[in-house]
PDB file of C-alpha atoms in Angstrom:
ATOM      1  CA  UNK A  27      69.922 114.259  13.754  1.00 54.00           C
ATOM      2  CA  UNK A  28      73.536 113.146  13.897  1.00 57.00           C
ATOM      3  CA  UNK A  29      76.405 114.223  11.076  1.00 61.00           C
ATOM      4  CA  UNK A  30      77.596 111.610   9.625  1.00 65.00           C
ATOM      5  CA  UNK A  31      80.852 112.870   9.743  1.00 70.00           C
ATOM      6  CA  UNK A  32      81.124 113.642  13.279  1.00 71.00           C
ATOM      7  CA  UNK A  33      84.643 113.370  15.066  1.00 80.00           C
ATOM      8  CA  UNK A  34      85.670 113.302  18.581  1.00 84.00           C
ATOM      9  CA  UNK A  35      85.841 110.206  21.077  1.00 84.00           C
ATOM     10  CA  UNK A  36      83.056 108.486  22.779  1.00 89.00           C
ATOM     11  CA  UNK A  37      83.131 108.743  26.413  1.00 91.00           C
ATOM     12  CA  UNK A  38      83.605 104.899  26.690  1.00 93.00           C
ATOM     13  CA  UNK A  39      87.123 105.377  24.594  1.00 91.00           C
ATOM     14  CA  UNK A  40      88.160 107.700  26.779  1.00 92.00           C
ATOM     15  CA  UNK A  41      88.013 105.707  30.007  1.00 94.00           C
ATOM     16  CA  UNK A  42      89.251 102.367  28.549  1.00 94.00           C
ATOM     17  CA  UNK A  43      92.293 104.700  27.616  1.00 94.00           C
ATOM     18  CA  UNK A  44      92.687 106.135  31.178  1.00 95.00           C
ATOM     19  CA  UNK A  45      92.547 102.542  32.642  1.00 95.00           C
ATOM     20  CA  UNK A  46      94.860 101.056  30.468  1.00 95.00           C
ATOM     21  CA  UNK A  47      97.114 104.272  31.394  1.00 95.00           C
ATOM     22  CA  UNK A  48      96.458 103.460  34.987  1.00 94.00           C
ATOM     23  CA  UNK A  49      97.410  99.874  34.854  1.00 93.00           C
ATOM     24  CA  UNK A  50     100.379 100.488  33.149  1.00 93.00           C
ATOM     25  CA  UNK A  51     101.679 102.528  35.645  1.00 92.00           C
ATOM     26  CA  UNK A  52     100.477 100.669  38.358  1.00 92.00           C
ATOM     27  CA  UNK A  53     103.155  98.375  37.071  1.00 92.00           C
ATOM     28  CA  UNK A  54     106.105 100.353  36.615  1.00 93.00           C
ATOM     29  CA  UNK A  55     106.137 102.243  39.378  1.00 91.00           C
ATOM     30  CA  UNK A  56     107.317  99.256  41.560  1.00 91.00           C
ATOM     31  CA  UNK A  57     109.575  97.948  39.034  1.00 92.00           C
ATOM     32  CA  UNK A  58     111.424 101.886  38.932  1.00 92.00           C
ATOM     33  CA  UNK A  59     111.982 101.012  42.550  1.00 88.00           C
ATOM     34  CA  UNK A  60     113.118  98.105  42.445  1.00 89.00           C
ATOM     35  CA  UNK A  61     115.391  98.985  39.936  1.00 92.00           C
ATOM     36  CA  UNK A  62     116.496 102.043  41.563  1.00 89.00           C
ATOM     37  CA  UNK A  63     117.360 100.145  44.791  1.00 87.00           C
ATOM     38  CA  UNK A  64     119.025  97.682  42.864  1.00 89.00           C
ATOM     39  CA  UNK A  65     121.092 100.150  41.281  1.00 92.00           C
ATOM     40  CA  UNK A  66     121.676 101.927  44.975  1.00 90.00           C
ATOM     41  CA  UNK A  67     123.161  98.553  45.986  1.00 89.00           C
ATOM     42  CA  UNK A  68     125.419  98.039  43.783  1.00 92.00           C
ATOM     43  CA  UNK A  69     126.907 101.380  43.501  1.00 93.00           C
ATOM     44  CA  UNK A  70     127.318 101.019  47.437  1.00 94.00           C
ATOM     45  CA  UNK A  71     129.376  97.863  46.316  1.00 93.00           C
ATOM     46  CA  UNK A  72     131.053  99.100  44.029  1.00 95.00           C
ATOM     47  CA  UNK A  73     132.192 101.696  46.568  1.00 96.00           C
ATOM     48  CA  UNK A  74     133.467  98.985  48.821  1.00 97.00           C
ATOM     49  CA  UNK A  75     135.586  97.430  46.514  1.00 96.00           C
ATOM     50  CA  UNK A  76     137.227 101.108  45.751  1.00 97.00           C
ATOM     51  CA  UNK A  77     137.786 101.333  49.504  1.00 97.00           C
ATOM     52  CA  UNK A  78     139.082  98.073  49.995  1.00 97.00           C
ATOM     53  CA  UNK A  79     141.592  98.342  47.014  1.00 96.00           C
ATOM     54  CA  UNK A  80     142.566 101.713  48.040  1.00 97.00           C
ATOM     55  CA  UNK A  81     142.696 100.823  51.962  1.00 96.00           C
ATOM     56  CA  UNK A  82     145.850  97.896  50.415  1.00 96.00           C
ATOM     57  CA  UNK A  83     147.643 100.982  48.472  1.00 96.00           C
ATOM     58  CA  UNK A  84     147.300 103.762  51.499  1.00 97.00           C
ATOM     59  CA  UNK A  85     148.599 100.618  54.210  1.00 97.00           C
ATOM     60  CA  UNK A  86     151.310  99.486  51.760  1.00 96.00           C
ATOM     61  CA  UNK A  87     152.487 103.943  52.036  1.00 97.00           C
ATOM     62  CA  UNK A  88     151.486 104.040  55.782  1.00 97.00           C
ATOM     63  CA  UNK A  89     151.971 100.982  57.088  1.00 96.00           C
ATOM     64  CA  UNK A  90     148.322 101.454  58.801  1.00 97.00           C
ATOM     65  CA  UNK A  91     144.992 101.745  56.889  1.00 97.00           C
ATOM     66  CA  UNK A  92     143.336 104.909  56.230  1.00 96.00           C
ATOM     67  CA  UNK A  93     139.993 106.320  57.885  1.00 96.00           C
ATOM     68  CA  UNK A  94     137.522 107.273  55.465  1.00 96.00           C
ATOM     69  CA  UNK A  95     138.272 110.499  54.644  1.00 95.00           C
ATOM     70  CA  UNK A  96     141.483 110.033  54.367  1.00 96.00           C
ATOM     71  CA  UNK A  97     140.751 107.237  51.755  1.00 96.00           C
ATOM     72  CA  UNK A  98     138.043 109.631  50.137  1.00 96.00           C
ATOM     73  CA  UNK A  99     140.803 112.086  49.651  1.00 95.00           C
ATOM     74  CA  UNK A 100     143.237 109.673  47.997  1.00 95.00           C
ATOM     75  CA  UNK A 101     140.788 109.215  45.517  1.00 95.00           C
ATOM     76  CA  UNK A 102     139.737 112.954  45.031  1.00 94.00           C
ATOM     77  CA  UNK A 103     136.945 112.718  46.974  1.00 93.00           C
ATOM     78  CA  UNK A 104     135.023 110.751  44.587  1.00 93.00           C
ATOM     79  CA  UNK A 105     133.365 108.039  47.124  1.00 94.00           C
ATOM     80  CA  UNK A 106     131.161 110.696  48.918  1.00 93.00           C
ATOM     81  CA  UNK A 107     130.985 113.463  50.733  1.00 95.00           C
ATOM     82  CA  UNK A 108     132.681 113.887  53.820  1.00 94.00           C
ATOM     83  CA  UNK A 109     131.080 114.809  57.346  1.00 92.00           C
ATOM     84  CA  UNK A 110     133.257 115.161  60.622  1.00 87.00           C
ATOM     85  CA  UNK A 111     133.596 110.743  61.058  1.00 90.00           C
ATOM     86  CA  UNK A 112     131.639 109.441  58.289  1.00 95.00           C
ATOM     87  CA  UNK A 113     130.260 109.445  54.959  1.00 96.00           C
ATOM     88  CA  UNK A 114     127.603 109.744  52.708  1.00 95.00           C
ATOM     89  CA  UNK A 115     126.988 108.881  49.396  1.00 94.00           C
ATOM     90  CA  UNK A 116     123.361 108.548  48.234  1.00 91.00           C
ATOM     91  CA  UNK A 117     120.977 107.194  50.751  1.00 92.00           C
ATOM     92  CA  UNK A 118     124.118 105.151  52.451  1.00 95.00           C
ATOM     93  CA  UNK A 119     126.008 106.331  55.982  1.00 96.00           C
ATOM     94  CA  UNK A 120     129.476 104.748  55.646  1.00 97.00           C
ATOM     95  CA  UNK A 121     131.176 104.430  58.632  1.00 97.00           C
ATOM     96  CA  UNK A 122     133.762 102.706  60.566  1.00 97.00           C
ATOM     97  CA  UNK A 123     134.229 100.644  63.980  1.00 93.00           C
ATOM     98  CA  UNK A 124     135.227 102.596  66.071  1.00 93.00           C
ATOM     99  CA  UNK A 125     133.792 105.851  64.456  1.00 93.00           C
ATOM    100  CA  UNK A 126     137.128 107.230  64.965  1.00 93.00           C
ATOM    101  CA  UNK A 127     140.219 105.088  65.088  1.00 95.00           C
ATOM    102  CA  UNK A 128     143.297 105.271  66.550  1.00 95.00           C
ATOM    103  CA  UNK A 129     146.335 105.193  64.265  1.00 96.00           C
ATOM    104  CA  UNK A 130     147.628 102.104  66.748  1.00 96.00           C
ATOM    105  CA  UNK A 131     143.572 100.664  65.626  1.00 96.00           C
ATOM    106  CA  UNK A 132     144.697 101.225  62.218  1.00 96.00           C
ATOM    107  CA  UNK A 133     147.511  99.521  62.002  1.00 96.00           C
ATOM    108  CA  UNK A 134     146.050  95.771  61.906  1.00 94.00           C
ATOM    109  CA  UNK A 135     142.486  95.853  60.949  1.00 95.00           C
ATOM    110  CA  UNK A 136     139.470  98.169  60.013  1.00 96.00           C
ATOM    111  CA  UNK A 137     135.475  97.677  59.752  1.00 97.00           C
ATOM    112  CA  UNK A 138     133.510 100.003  57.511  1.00 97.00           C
ATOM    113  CA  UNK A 139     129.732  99.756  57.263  1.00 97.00           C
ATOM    114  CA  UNK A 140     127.767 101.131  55.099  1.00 97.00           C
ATOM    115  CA  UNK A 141     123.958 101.324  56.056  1.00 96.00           C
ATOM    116  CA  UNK A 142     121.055 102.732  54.212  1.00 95.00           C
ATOM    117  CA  UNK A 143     117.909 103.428  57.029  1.00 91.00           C
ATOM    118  CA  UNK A 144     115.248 104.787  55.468  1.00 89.00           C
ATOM    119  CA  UNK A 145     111.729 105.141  57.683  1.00 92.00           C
ATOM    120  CA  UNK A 146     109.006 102.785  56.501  1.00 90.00           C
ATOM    121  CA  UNK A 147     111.364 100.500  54.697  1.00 88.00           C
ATOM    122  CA  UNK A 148     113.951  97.510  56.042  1.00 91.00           C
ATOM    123  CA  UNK A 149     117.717  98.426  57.109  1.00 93.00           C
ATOM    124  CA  UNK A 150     120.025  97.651  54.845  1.00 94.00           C
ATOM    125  CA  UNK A 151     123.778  97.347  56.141  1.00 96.00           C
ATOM    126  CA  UNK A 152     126.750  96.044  54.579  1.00 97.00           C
ATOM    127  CA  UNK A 153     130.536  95.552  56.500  1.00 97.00           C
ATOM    128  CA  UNK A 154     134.051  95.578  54.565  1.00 97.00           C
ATOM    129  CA  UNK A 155     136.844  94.475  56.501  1.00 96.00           C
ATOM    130  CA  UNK A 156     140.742  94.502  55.913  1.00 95.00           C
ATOM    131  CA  UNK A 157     140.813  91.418  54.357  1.00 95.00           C
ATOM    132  CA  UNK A 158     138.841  93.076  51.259  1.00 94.00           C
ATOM    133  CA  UNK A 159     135.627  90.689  51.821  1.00 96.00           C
ATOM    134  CA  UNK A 160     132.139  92.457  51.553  1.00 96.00           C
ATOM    135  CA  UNK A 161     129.492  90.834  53.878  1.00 96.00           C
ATOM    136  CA  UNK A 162     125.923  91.814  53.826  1.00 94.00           C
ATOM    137  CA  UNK A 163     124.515  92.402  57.463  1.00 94.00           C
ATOM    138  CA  UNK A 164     121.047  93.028  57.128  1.00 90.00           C
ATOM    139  CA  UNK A 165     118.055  92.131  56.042  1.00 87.00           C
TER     140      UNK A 165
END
């Protein structure tokens, strides 16, 4: 004989709830990505235009441009952290061509490139040059 005043949830309530959980998740997952990536990319940008604005000040005290950490440095090492030649901030390698210039290199141009590699997903690489212009490389 059943109470009439039974409580609880009937096991059919309690699946339809764990679907519903389930698809909702299954759809923002993907969009967190996407929106994390997005975010990755334009911090990286971001970063470029620092480096481009702050490679004009350090040639215009120099009269050469600055390798990265140098340029890191003049901004209190706020782009990234340093390793010997390059640097990293978040899931990008920044880096410049050659990995280590000569002062002589310096004085007319530089190429930086930031890349992100991560296993299992596409490269994505963008190049700054001395004339302040970001270019994406790949995909």
């Amino acid at each position: 004989m059943r109470k009439e005043k039974e409580r609880g949830f009937s096991l059919i309530e309690l699946l339809l709830v764990v679907v519903i959980i389930g698809v909702v998740a299954a759809l923002a997952v993907p969009a967190y990505q996407r929106a994390t990536k997005a975010a990755e990319n334009g911090a990286v940008f971001s970063t470029l235009r620092v480096i481009a604005s702050t490679q004009v000040t350090f040639f215009s005290q120099n009269s050469r441009f600055g390798r990265l950490a140098e340029i890191n440095q003049v901004v209190g090492n706020g782009l990234g952290v340093n390793t010997p030649d390059r640097m990293i901030r978040g899931t990008f390698l920044f880096e410049m061509t050659p990995v280590v210039p000569t002062d002589a290199e310096l004085k007319s141009e530089y190429v930086i490139t930031a890349t992100r590699n991560i296993p299992g997903e596409p490269m994505i690489q963008y190049e700054l040059t001395q004339t302040g212009e970001i270019k994406q490389i790949r995909p």
